[in-house]
PDB file of C-alpha atoms in Angstrom:
ATOM      1  CA  MET A   1     -19.511 -53.780 -19.609  1.00 48.00           C
ATOM      2  CA  THR A   2     -23.051 -52.788 -19.947  1.00 47.00           C
ATOM      3  CA  LEU A   3     -24.037 -49.194 -20.364  1.00 38.00           C
ATOM      4  CA  ALA A   4     -25.676 -49.417 -16.709  1.00 42.00           C
ATOM      5  CA  ALA A   5     -22.378 -50.737 -15.408  1.00 39.00           C
ATOM      6  CA  HIS A   6     -20.259 -48.155 -17.110  1.00 34.00           C
ATOM      7  CA  GLY A   7     -22.580 -45.437 -15.755  1.00 41.00           C
ATOM      8  CA  ALA A   8     -22.012 -47.005 -12.320  1.00 42.00           C
ATOM      9  CA  VAL A   9     -18.283 -46.795 -12.507  1.00 36.00           C
ATOM     10  CA  THR A  10     -18.244 -43.254 -13.720  1.00 44.00           C
ATOM     11  CA  ALA A  11     -20.342 -42.235 -10.920  1.00 48.00           C
ATOM     12  CA  ARG A  12     -18.255 -43.690  -8.525  1.00 54.00           C
ATOM     13  CA  THR A  13     -15.120 -42.259 -10.124  1.00 53.00           C
ATOM     14  CA  LYS A  14     -16.799 -38.676 -10.153  1.00 66.00           C
ATOM     15  CA  GLY A  15     -17.744 -39.180  -6.432  1.00 69.00           C
ATOM     16  CA  LYS A  16     -14.026 -40.288  -5.334  1.00 77.00           C
ATOM     17  CA  SER A  17     -12.753 -37.218  -7.265  1.00 85.00           C
ATOM     18  CA  GLU A  18     -15.110 -34.823  -5.468  1.00 91.00           C
ATOM     19  CA  THR A  19     -14.461 -36.224  -2.305  1.00 92.00           C
ATOM     20  CA  ALA A  20     -10.645 -35.841  -2.918  1.00 94.00           C
ATOM     21  CA  LYS A  21     -11.194 -32.280  -4.020  1.00 96.00           C
ATOM     22  CA  ARG A  22     -13.291 -31.586  -1.047  1.00 96.00           C
ATOM     23  CA  ALA A  23     -10.668 -33.025   1.303  1.00 96.00           C
ATOM     24  CA  PHE A  24      -7.801 -30.849  -0.346  1.00 96.00           C
ATOM     25  CA  ASP A  25     -10.081 -27.727  -0.042  1.00 98.00           C
ATOM     26  CA  VAL A  26     -10.686 -28.062   3.779  1.00 98.00           C
ATOM     27  CA  PHE A  27      -7.128 -28.991   4.380  1.00 97.00           C
ATOM     28  CA  ALA A  28      -5.491 -26.185   2.434  1.00 97.00           C
ATOM     29  CA  SER A  29      -8.128 -23.498   3.638  1.00 98.00           C
ATOM     30  CA  ALA A  30      -7.749 -24.457   7.222  1.00 98.00           C
ATOM     31  CA  CYS A  31      -4.185 -24.352   7.062  1.00 98.00           C
ATOM     32  CA  GLY A  32      -4.104 -21.185   5.123  1.00 97.00           C
ATOM     33  CA  LEU A  33      -6.580 -19.553   7.489  1.00 98.00           C
ATOM     34  CA  VAL A  34      -4.240 -20.275  10.587  1.00 98.00           C
ATOM     35  CA  ALA A  35      -1.068 -19.496   8.805  1.00 97.00           C
ATOM     36  CA  LEU A  36      -2.550 -16.154   7.343  1.00 97.00           C
ATOM     37  CA  ALA A  37      -4.074 -14.862  10.596  1.00 98.00           C
ATOM     38  CA  PRO A  38      -1.608 -12.355  11.415  1.00 97.00           C
ATOM     39  CA  LEU A  39      -1.705 -11.094   8.037  1.00 97.00           C
ATOM     40  CA  PHE A  40      -5.678 -10.872   8.301  1.00 97.00           C
ATOM     41  CA  ALA A  41      -5.274  -8.992  11.477  1.00 98.00           C
ATOM     42  CA  VAL A  42      -2.836  -6.318   9.553  1.00 98.00           C
ATOM     43  CA  VAL A  43      -5.032  -5.905   6.509  1.00 97.00           C
ATOM     44  CA  ALA A  44      -8.430  -5.516   8.558  1.00 97.00           C
ATOM     45  CA  LEU A  45      -6.723  -2.845  10.679  1.00 98.00           C
ATOM     46  CA  ALA A  46      -5.391  -1.279   7.691  1.00 97.00           C
ATOM     47  CA  VAL A  47      -8.917  -1.133   6.021  1.00 97.00           C
ATOM     48  CA  LYS A  48     -10.600   0.248   9.299  1.00 96.00           C
ATOM     49  CA  LEU A  49      -7.938   2.956   9.596  1.00 96.00           C
ATOM     50  CA  ASP A  50      -8.124   4.116   5.882  1.00 94.00           C
ATOM     51  CA  SER A  51     -11.854   4.661   5.423  1.00 92.00           C
ATOM     52  CA  PRO A  52     -15.164   4.414   7.475  1.00 94.00           C
ATOM     53  CA  GLY A  53     -16.849   1.106   7.229  1.00 93.00           C
ATOM     54  CA  PRO A  54     -16.441  -2.598   8.075  1.00 95.00           C
ATOM     55  CA  ALA A  55     -13.065  -4.388   7.417  1.00 96.00           C
ATOM     56  CA  PHE A  56     -14.958  -7.097   5.517  1.00 96.00           C
ATOM     57  CA  PHE A  57     -17.043  -6.805   2.603  1.00 94.00           C
ATOM     58  CA  ARG A  58     -19.980  -9.561   1.848  1.00 96.00           C
ATOM     59  CA  GLN A  59     -21.800  -9.839  -1.427  1.00 95.00           C
ATOM     60  CA  THR A  60     -24.272 -12.374  -2.694  1.00 97.00           C
ATOM     61  CA  ARG A  61     -22.909 -14.279  -5.495  1.00 97.00           C
ATOM     62  CA  ILE A  62     -24.483 -17.295  -7.246  1.00 98.00           C
ATOM     63  CA  GLY A  63     -22.853 -20.853  -6.505  1.00 98.00           C
ATOM     64  CA  ARG A  64     -23.201 -24.475  -7.494  1.00 97.00           C
ATOM     65  CA  ASP A  65     -26.682 -25.421  -9.099  1.00 97.00           C
ATOM     66  CA  GLY A  66     -27.773 -21.607  -8.802  1.00 97.00           C
ATOM     67  CA  ARG A  67     -27.527 -21.453  -5.001  1.00 98.00           C
ATOM     68  CA  PRO A  68     -26.830 -18.009  -3.611  1.00 98.00           C
ATOM     69  CA  PHE A  69     -24.262 -17.483  -1.008  1.00 98.00           C
ATOM     70  CA  LEU A  70     -22.446 -14.361   0.757  1.00 98.00           C
ATOM     71  CA  ILE A  71     -18.905 -13.996  -0.401  1.00 98.00           C
ATOM     72  CA  TRP A  72     -16.204 -12.770   1.978  1.00 98.00           C
ATOM     73  CA  LYS A  73     -13.542 -10.110   0.818  1.00 97.00           C
ATOM     74  CA  PHE A  74     -11.437  -7.532   2.575  1.00 97.00           C
ATOM     75  CA  ARG A  75     -13.423  -4.381   1.837  1.00 96.00           C
ATOM     76  CA  SER A  76     -11.435  -2.271  -0.888  1.00 94.00           C
ATOM     77  CA  MET A  77     -14.046   0.304  -1.772  1.00 91.00           C
ATOM     78  CA  ARG A  78     -15.901   3.229   0.103  1.00 89.00           C
ATOM     79  CA  ALA A  79     -18.668   1.606   2.273  1.00 80.00           C
ATOM     80  CA  ALA A  80     -21.251   3.896   0.602  1.00 72.00           C
ATOM     81  CA  GLY A  81     -19.787   3.655  -3.098  1.00 65.00           C
ATOM     82  CA  ARG A  82     -22.241   2.669  -5.867  1.00 68.00           C
ATOM     83  CA  GLY A  83     -21.439   1.592  -9.412  1.00 66.00           C
ATOM     84  CA  PRO A  84     -21.271  -1.603 -11.777  1.00 69.00           C
ATOM     85  CA  SER A  85     -20.526  -5.009 -10.403  1.00 69.00           C
ATOM     86  CA  PHE A  86     -17.273  -4.968 -12.209  1.00 71.00           C
ATOM     87  CA  THR A  87     -14.509  -2.870 -11.284  1.00 75.00           C
ATOM     88  CA  ALA A  88     -12.043  -1.113 -13.464  1.00 72.00           C
ATOM     89  CA  GLU A  89      -8.437  -0.141 -12.301  1.00 73.00           C
ATOM     90  CA  GLY A  90      -8.640   3.283 -11.009  1.00 73.00           C
ATOM     91  CA  ASP A  91     -12.287   3.241 -10.062  1.00 80.00           C
ATOM     92  CA  SER A  92     -13.088   6.161  -8.043  1.00 83.00           C
ATOM     93  CA  ARG A  93     -14.758   3.861  -5.420  1.00 89.00           C
ATOM     94  CA  ILE A  94     -11.486   2.175  -4.441  1.00 91.00           C
ATOM     95  CA  THR A  95      -9.772   3.354  -1.247  1.00 93.00           C
ATOM     96  CA  ARG A  96      -5.886   3.877  -1.032  1.00 94.00           C
ATOM     97  CA  VAL A  97      -5.683   0.687   1.136  1.00 95.00           C
ATOM     98  CA  GLY A  98      -8.117  -1.067  -1.194  1.00 94.00           C
ATOM     99  CA  ALA A  99      -5.735  -0.347  -4.313  1.00 93.00           C
ATOM    100  CA  TRP A 100      -2.904  -1.917  -2.485  1.00 94.00           C
ATOM    101  CA  ILE A 101      -4.680  -5.115  -1.355  1.00 94.00           C
ATOM    102  CA  ARG A 102      -6.579  -5.398  -4.797  1.00 91.00           C
ATOM    103  CA  ALA A 103      -3.052  -5.234  -6.632  1.00 88.00           C
ATOM    104  CA  ALA A 104      -1.654  -7.950  -4.179  1.00 90.00           C
ATOM    105  CA  LYS A 105      -4.989 -10.045  -4.363  1.00 90.00           C
ATOM    106  CA  ALA A 106      -5.102  -9.910  -0.687  1.00 94.00           C
ATOM    107  CA  ASP A 107      -8.771  -8.782  -0.780  1.00 95.00           C
ATOM    108  CA  GLU A 108      -9.816 -12.336  -1.995  1.00 96.00           C
ATOM    109  CA  LEU A 109      -8.038 -13.964   1.091  1.00 96.00           C
ATOM    110  CA  PRO A 110     -11.202 -14.170   3.201  1.00 98.00           C
ATOM    111  CA  GLN A 111     -12.663 -16.484   0.521  1.00 98.00           C
ATOM    112  CA  LEU A 112     -10.740 -19.227   2.411  1.00 98.00           C
ATOM    113  CA  ILE A 113     -13.727 -18.942   4.858  1.00 98.00           C
ATOM    114  CA  ASN A 114     -16.095 -19.673   2.027  1.00 99.00           C
ATOM    115  CA  VAL A 115     -13.981 -22.656   0.955  1.00 98.00           C
ATOM    116  CA  LEU A 116     -13.784 -24.145   4.466  1.00 98.00           C
ATOM    117  CA  VAL A 117     -17.602 -23.852   5.074  1.00 98.00           C
ATOM    118  CA  GLY A 118     -18.188 -25.303   1.636  1.00 97.00           C
ATOM    119  CA  ASP A 119     -19.585 -22.550  -0.449  1.00 98.00           C
ATOM    120  CA  MET A 120     -16.550 -22.521  -2.724  1.00 98.00           C
ATOM    121  CA  SER A 121     -13.441 -24.539  -3.724  1.00 98.00           C
ATOM    122  CA  LEU A 122     -10.066 -23.390  -3.987  1.00 98.00           C
ATOM    123  CA  VAL A 123     -10.257 -24.127  -7.877  1.00 98.00           C
ATOM    124  CA  GLY A 124     -13.285 -23.324  -9.790  1.00 97.00           C
ATOM    125  CA  PRO A 125     -14.996 -20.576 -11.972  1.00 96.00           C
ATOM    126  CA  ARG A 126     -15.291 -17.214 -10.164  1.00 96.00           C
ATOM    127  CA  PRO A 127     -18.605 -16.658  -8.858  1.00 96.00           C
ATOM    128  CA  GLU A 128     -20.521 -13.868 -10.542  1.00 94.00           C
ATOM    129  CA  THR A 129     -23.339 -11.629  -8.984  1.00 94.00           C
ATOM    130  CA  PRO A 130     -26.822 -12.286 -10.168  1.00 95.00           C
ATOM    131  CA  ASP A 131     -26.728  -9.303 -12.550  1.00 92.00           C
ATOM    132  CA  LEU A 132     -23.606 -10.306 -14.524  1.00 91.00           C
ATOM    133  CA  LEU A 133     -24.433 -13.984 -14.544  1.00 93.00           C
ATOM    134  CA  GLU A 134     -27.500 -12.833 -16.780  1.00 92.00           C
ATOM    135  CA  LEU A 135     -24.959 -11.644 -19.360  1.00 90.00           C
ATOM    136  CA  TYR A 136     -23.639 -15.173 -19.870  1.00 92.00           C
ATOM    137  CA  SER A 137     -24.848 -17.357 -22.614  1.00 92.00           C
ATOM    138  CA  PRO A 138     -27.397 -20.425 -21.190  1.00 94.00           C
ATOM    139  CA  GLU A 139     -24.753 -22.854 -22.180  1.00 95.00           C
ATOM    140  CA  HIS A 140     -21.810 -21.206 -20.484  1.00 94.00           C
ATOM    141  CA  ARG A 141     -24.115 -20.407 -17.447  1.00 95.00           C
ATOM    142  CA  ALA A 142     -24.946 -24.013 -17.219  1.00 96.00           C
ATOM    143  CA  GLN A 143     -21.233 -25.071 -17.122  1.00 95.00           C
ATOM    144  CA  MET A 144     -20.277 -22.444 -14.662  1.00 95.00           C
ATOM    145  CA  LEU A 145     -23.229 -23.529 -12.234  1.00 97.00           C
ATOM    146  CA  SER A 146     -22.445 -27.309 -12.675  1.00 96.00           C
ATOM    147  CA  VAL A 147     -19.241 -27.063 -10.457  1.00 96.00           C
ATOM    148  CA  GLN A 148     -18.324 -25.456  -7.219  1.00 97.00           C
ATOM    149  CA  PRO A 149     -17.195 -21.903  -7.891  1.00 98.00           C
ATOM    150  CA  GLY A 150     -13.459 -21.090  -6.769  1.00 98.00           C
ATOM    151  CA  VAL A 151     -10.964 -18.743  -5.540  1.00 97.00           C
ATOM    152  CA  THR A 152      -8.859 -18.816  -8.577  1.00 96.00           C
ATOM    153  CA  ASP A 153      -9.136 -20.771 -12.105  1.00 95.00           C
ATOM    154  CA  TYR A 154      -7.382 -20.352 -15.407  1.00 93.00           C
ATOM    155  CA  ALA A 155      -9.400 -16.879 -15.823  1.00 92.00           C
ATOM    156  CA  SER A 156      -8.006 -15.784 -12.743  1.00 91.00           C
ATOM    157  CA  LEU A 157      -4.440 -16.612 -13.949  1.00 90.00           C
ATOM    158  CA  PHE A 158      -4.464 -15.361 -17.376  1.00 87.00           C
ATOM    159  CA  LEU A 159      -6.866 -12.448 -16.954  1.00 86.00           C
ATOM    160  CA  ARG A 160      -5.652 -11.358 -13.762  1.00 82.00           C
ATOM    161  CA  ASN A 161      -5.218  -7.812 -15.099  1.00 81.00           C
ATOM    162  CA  GLU A 162      -8.991  -7.551 -15.616  1.00 84.00           C
ATOM    163  CA  GLY A 163      -9.133  -4.189 -13.915  1.00 81.00           C
ATOM    164  CA  ALA A 164      -6.489  -2.684 -16.263  1.00 81.00           C
ATOM    165  CA  LEU A 165      -8.232  -4.062 -19.367  1.00 83.00           C
ATOM    166  CA  LEU A 166     -11.567  -2.563 -18.236  1.00 85.00           C
ATOM    167  CA  ALA A 167      -9.831   0.765 -17.546  1.00 83.00           C
ATOM    168  CA  GLN A 168      -8.352   0.796 -21.105  1.00 85.00           C
ATOM    169  CA  SER A 169     -11.653   0.289 -22.744  1.00 83.00           C
ATOM    170  CA  ASP A 170     -13.977   3.363 -23.995  1.00 85.00           C
ATOM    171  CA  ASP A 171     -16.812   1.062 -22.888  1.00 87.00           C
ATOM    172  CA  PRO A 172     -15.913  -1.207 -19.877  1.00 84.00           C
ATOM    173  CA  ALA A 173     -19.530  -2.961 -19.757  1.00 85.00           C
ATOM    174  CA  ARG A 174     -19.502  -3.749 -23.200  1.00 89.00           C
ATOM    175  CA  PHE A 175     -15.828  -4.772 -23.211  1.00 89.00           C
ATOM    176  CA  TYR A 176     -16.738  -7.182 -20.296  1.00 88.00           C
ATOM    177  CA  ARG A 177     -19.910  -8.655 -21.979  1.00 89.00           C
ATOM    178  CA  ASP A 178     -18.390  -9.014 -25.672  1.00 90.00           C
ATOM    179  CA  LYS A 179     -14.742  -9.829 -24.773  1.00 89.00           C
ATOM    180  CA  LEU A 180     -14.142 -10.992 -21.262  1.00 91.00           C
ATOM    181  CA  ILE A 181     -17.056 -13.280 -20.787  1.00 91.00           C
ATOM    182  CA  PRO A 182     -16.477 -15.419 -24.016  1.00 91.00           C
ATOM    183  CA  MET A 183     -12.655 -15.809 -23.261  1.00 92.00           C
ATOM    184  CA  LYS A 184     -13.596 -16.738 -19.702  1.00 92.00           C
ATOM    185  CA  ALA A 185     -15.944 -19.448 -21.249  1.00 91.00           C
ATOM    186  CA  LEU A 186     -12.981 -20.857 -23.281  1.00 92.00           C
ATOM    187  CA  LEU A 187     -10.974 -20.892 -20.127  1.00 93.00           C
ATOM    188  CA  LEU A 188     -13.638 -22.666 -18.027  1.00 94.00           C
ATOM    189  CA  GLN A 189     -14.195 -25.335 -20.950  1.00 94.00           C
ATOM    190  CA  ARG A 190     -10.425 -25.946 -20.517  1.00 93.00           C
ATOM    191  CA  TYR A 191     -10.645 -26.506 -16.927  1.00 95.00           C
ATOM    192  CA  LEU A 192     -13.785 -28.767 -16.959  1.00 95.00           C
ATOM    193  CA  ALA A 193     -11.936 -30.842 -19.616  1.00 94.00           C
ATOM    194  CA  GLU A 194      -9.012 -31.558 -17.421  1.00 92.00           C
ATOM    195  CA  MET A 195     -10.718 -31.161 -14.044  1.00 93.00           C
ATOM    196  CA  SER A 196      -9.016 -33.284 -11.489  1.00 93.00           C
ATOM    197  CA  LEU A 197      -7.173 -33.036  -7.931  1.00 94.00           C
ATOM    198  CA  ARG A 198      -3.828 -32.764  -9.896  1.00 93.00           C
ATOM    199  CA  ALA A 199      -5.033 -29.899 -11.849  1.00 94.00           C
ATOM    200  CA  ASP A 200      -6.518 -28.049  -8.838  1.00 96.00           C
ATOM    201  CA  ILE A 201      -3.009 -28.333  -7.183  1.00 95.00           C
ATOM    202  CA  ARG A 202      -1.244 -27.152 -10.259  1.00 94.00           C
ATOM    203  CA  ILE A 203      -3.549 -24.002 -10.724  1.00 95.00           C
ATOM    204  CA  VAL A 204      -3.043 -23.185  -7.044  1.00 95.00           C
ATOM    205  CA  LEU A 205       0.584 -23.330  -7.525  1.00 93.00           C
ATOM    206  CA  LEU A 206       0.630 -21.251 -10.502  1.00 92.00           C
ATOM    207  CA  THR A 207      -1.692 -18.968  -8.932  1.00 91.00           C
ATOM    208  CA  VAL A 208       1.025 -18.432  -6.022  1.00 90.00           C
ATOM    209  CA  ALA A 209       3.857 -18.029  -8.602  1.00 89.00           C
ATOM    210  CA  ALA A 210       1.911 -15.560 -10.572  1.00 85.00           C
ATOM    211  CA  LEU A 211       1.757 -13.178  -7.176  1.00 83.00           C
ATOM    212  CA  PHE A 212       5.549 -12.977  -7.370  1.00 80.00           C
ATOM    213  CA  ARG A 213       5.725 -12.500 -11.073  1.00 74.00           C
ATOM    214  CA  ARG A 214       3.641  -9.340 -11.491  1.00 60.00           C
ATOM    215  CA  SER A 215       5.065  -7.842 -14.532  1.00 53.00           C
ATOM    216  CA  ALA A 216       5.862 -10.931 -16.885  1.00 49.00           C
ATOM    217  CA  LYS A 217       3.678 -12.389 -19.288  1.00 55.00           C
ATOM    218  CA  THR A 218       3.620 -15.949 -20.008  1.00 55.00           C
ATOM    219  CA  GLU A 219       3.372 -16.957 -23.805  1.00 52.00           C
ATOM    220  CA  GLU A 220      -0.303 -18.202 -22.978  1.00 53.00           C
ATOM    221  CA  GLU A 221      -1.281 -15.069 -21.413  1.00 56.00           C
ATOM    222  CA  ALA A 222       0.162 -12.823 -24.384  1.00 55.00           C
ATOM    223  CA  SER A 223      -1.757 -14.760 -26.852  1.00 52.00           C
ATOM    224  CA  LEU A 224      -4.933 -14.217 -24.837  1.00 55.00           C
ATOM    225  CA  HIS A 225      -4.349 -10.583 -24.621  1.00 55.00           C
ATOM    226  CA  ALA A 226      -3.639 -10.453 -28.366  1.00 54.00           C
ATOM    227  CA  LEU A 227      -7.256 -12.155 -28.894  1.00 51.00           C
ATOM    228  CA  LEU A 228      -8.780  -9.555 -26.568  1.00 53.00           C
ATOM    229  CA  ALA A 229      -7.246  -6.641 -28.635  1.00 54.00           C
ATOM    230  CA  GLU A 230      -8.799  -8.116 -31.883  1.00 51.00           C
ATOM    231  CA  LYS A 231     -12.065  -6.639 -33.273  1.00 43.00           C
ATOM    232  CA  PRO A 232     -14.077  -8.719 -32.844  1.00 40.00           C
ATOM    233  CA  CYS A 233     -12.408 -11.127 -30.376  1.00 43.00           C
ATOM    234  CA  LEU A 234     -15.111 -13.787 -30.104  1.00 39.00           C
ATOM    235  CA  PRO A 235     -18.760 -13.918 -30.769  1.00 35.00           C
ATOM    236  CA  SER A 236     -20.785 -11.799 -28.231  1.00 36.00           C
ATOM    237  CA  THR A 237     -23.194 -13.900 -25.911  1.00 33.00           C
TER     238      THR A 237
END
């Protein structure tokens, strides 16, 4: 097979894979929005009753190829709260209902809207705000922006207690930059190496299972947390 023919086959295979991924995203997000509509109503009402402000929170994030979009979340902080783009557990900006929905990851559910309209995928690197994206190395930033951002990924699974890790740090901003970002880079490389519809379905199922396994740590999570505790963990970006 010539180099040109090999390139054409690779392009067709990639195109089919992306089509299957998008079809899965549309089907799953549409079904999820319908099935979770009653929960959406309950959470939205609780957020509104708990503190002044809208039920939903929208924020600019950077998506594939550097395209900005507005991400949807249930509001978990005071409407006028100001602070860093990352949030540590116990942050004073978090409301009472906000603490509960963040612990249950219910604040992320409105991102099914982003998936349905094509801003995001169910599985992919978590989209960052423009200021946090600048903290990433050029190589890692290019990898992140080469694929559609997602609602969940390996970092969401294995670093799902990110807020607690930040709260335990003496310098959360430095910890995020020097520890969490390099770890997320390694987890993204793992996802890119095995990226497929089968891998996406597996990550979605693992994410759902993790919601019901709040306290137990997998062996892989324990290893990652051990690395985070080392000084230094990984080279800073």
